[in-house]
C-alpha atoms as a printed R data frame, in Angstrom:
   type eleno elety resid chain resno       x       y       z
1  ATOM     1    CA   MET     A     1 119.606 202.471 168.867
2  ATOM     2    CA   LYS     A     2 121.794 199.415 168.298
3  ATOM     3    CA   THR     A     3 125.217 199.288 166.673
4  ATOM     4    CA   LEU     A     4 125.854 196.613 164.081
5  ATOM     5    CA   ALA     A     5 129.174 195.603 162.542
6  ATOM     6    CA   ILE     A     6 129.196 193.746 159.235
7  ATOM     7    CA   ARG     A     7 131.887 192.437 156.942
8  ATOM     8    CA   LEU     A     8 131.651 193.275 153.254
9  ATOM     9    CA   GLU     A     9 133.661 192.146 150.294
10 ATOM    10    CA   GLU     A    10 135.931 194.957 149.140
11 ATOM    11    CA   ALA     A    11 134.082 195.287 145.829
12 ATOM    12    CA   THR     A    12 130.738 195.584 147.627
13 ATOM    13    CA   HIS     A    13 132.150 198.174 150.013
14 ATOM    14    CA   ALA     A    14 133.601 200.182 147.141
15 ATOM    15    CA   ARG     A    15 130.270 200.063 145.296
16 ATOM    16    CA   LEU     A    16 128.385 201.071 148.445
17 ATOM    17    CA   THR     A    17 130.750 203.959 149.082
18 ATOM    18    CA   ILE     A    18 130.635 205.378 145.554
19 ATOM    19    CA   LEU     A    19 126.876 204.983 145.162
20 ATOM    20    CA   SER     A    20 126.333 206.654 148.533
21 ATOM    21    CA   LYS     A    21 128.515 209.595 147.467
22 ATOM    22    CA   LEU     A    22 126.740 209.877 144.119
23 ATOM    23    CA   SER     A    23 123.322 209.880 145.815
24 ATOM    24    CA   GLY     A    24 124.432 212.469 148.377
25 ATOM    25    CA   GLN     A    25 123.944 210.134 151.327
26 ATOM    26    CA   SER     A    26 126.262 208.803 153.948
27 ATOM    27    CA   VAL     A    27 127.121 205.118 153.794
28 ATOM    28    CA   THR     A    28 125.175 204.652 157.026
29 ATOM    29    CA   ASP     A    29 122.048 206.276 155.591
30 ATOM    30    CA   THR     A    30 122.329 204.186 152.417
31 ATOM    31    CA   ILE     A    31 122.577 201.013 154.489
32 ATOM    32    CA   ARG     A    32 119.615 202.024 156.692
33 ATOM    33    CA   THR     A    33 117.490 202.788 153.633
34 ATOM    34    CA   ALA     A    34 118.430 199.504 151.976
35 ATOM    35    CA   ILE     A    35 117.622 197.529 155.124
36 ATOM    36    CA   ASP     A    36 114.282 199.311 155.623
37 ATOM    37    CA   GLU     A    37 113.280 198.653 152.002
38 ATOM    38    CA   TYR     A    38 114.323 194.995 152.185
39 ATOM    39    CA   LEU     A    39 112.461 194.466 155.454
40 ATOM    40    CA   SER     A    40 109.320 196.007 153.941
41 ATOM    41    CA   THR     A    41 109.641 193.632 150.993
42 ATOM    42    CA   LEU     A    42 110.052 190.636 153.299
43 ATOM    43    CA   ALA     A    43 107.156 191.659 155.523
44 ATOM    44    CA   ALA     A    44 104.843 191.843 152.493
45 ATOM    45    CA   GLN     A    45 105.526 188.241 151.455
46 ATOM    46    CA   PRO     A    46 102.636 185.865 152.222
47 ATOM    47    CA   ASP     A    47 104.891 183.057 153.437
48 ATOM    48    CA   ILE     A    48 106.472 185.385 155.992
49 ATOM    49    CA   ALA     A    49 103.024 186.236 157.387
50 ATOM    50    CA   ALA     A    50 102.229 182.512 157.657
51 ATOM    51    CA   LYS     A    51 105.533 181.844 159.423
52 ATOM    52    CA   ALA     A    52 104.882 184.762 161.782
53 ATOM    53    CA   GLN     A    53 101.492 183.303 162.687
54 ATOM    54    CA   ALA     A    54 103.021 179.872 163.269
55 ATOM    55    CA   LEU     A    55 105.676 181.407 165.524
56 ATOM    56    CA   THR     A    56 103.020 183.361 167.422
57 ATOM    57    CA   ASP     A    57 101.038 180.159 167.936
58 ATOM    58    CA   GLU     A    58 104.142 178.357 169.188
59 ATOM    59    CA   ILE     A    59 104.936 181.171 171.623
60 ATOM    60    CA   GLU     A    60 101.350 181.083 172.913
61 ATOM    61    CA   ARG     A    61 101.512 177.277 173.399
62 ATOM    62    CA   GLU     A    62 104.822 177.508 175.264
63 ATOM    63    CA   ALA     A    63 103.519 180.322 177.467
64 ATOM    64    CA   ALA     A    64 100.402 178.291 178.312
65 ATOM    65    CA   GLU     A    65 102.547 175.271 179.202
66 ATOM    66    CA   GLN     A    66 104.739 177.403 181.449
67 ATOM    67    CA   ARG     A    67 101.724 178.996 183.148
68 ATOM    68    CA   SER     A    68 100.285 175.529 183.789
69 ATOM    69    CA   ALA     A    69 103.593 174.298 185.185
70 ATOM    70    CA   ILE     A    70 103.829 177.287 187.521
71 ATOM    71    CA   GLN     A    71 100.228 176.854 188.679
72 ATOM    72    CA   ALA     A    72 100.835 173.154 189.332
73 ATOM    73    CA   LEU     A    73 103.990 173.974 191.248
74 ATOM    74    CA   LEU     A    74 102.275 176.582 193.374
75 ATOM    75    CA   SER     A    75  99.237 174.434 194.130
76 ATOM    76    CA   ALA     A    76 101.441 171.460 195.038
77 ATOM    77    CA   SER     A    77 103.634 173.471 197.420
78 ATOM    78    CA   PRO     A    78 102.732 173.150 201.084
79 ATOM    79    CA   ALA     A    79 101.774 176.388 202.800
80 ATOM    80    CA   PRO     A    80 104.597 177.893 204.852
81 ATOM    81    CA   ALA     A    81 104.499 176.729 208.447
82 ATOM    82    CA   ARG     A    82 103.463 179.329 210.974
83 ATOM    83    CA   ARG     A    83 105.537 179.792 214.060
84 ATOM    84    CA   ALA     A    84 103.842 179.613 217.455
85 ATOM    85    CA   GLY     A    85 103.097 183.034 218.879
86 ATOM    86    CA   LYS     A    86 103.195 184.791 215.525
87 ATOM    87    CA   ALA     A    87 100.050 186.160 213.977
C-alpha cells in the first residue's frame, strides 16, 4: 500500500469531512471510494483505451530497439581471451 499526501482547499476539505461523517465513512474511505469510481469512469472511456494501446505499442517498439541494441553489442564484442594453461 502506498501513502499519498494531497493539498485541498479548506472549503473542499470541510465538505469532504462533513460528507464523510454524514455517510458514516472515514475521510480516507471516502477518498478511496471516490478515486476508485473516477478511475473506473476513466478506464471506460474509448479515448483512454486508444491511448493505452498507443502507449503499449510505443513500449513494445522501445523494447524491441533495446533488444536489438543489446544483441548487436553482444555479437560485436570480441570473445574473452583465454589464458595459456587454463581450460
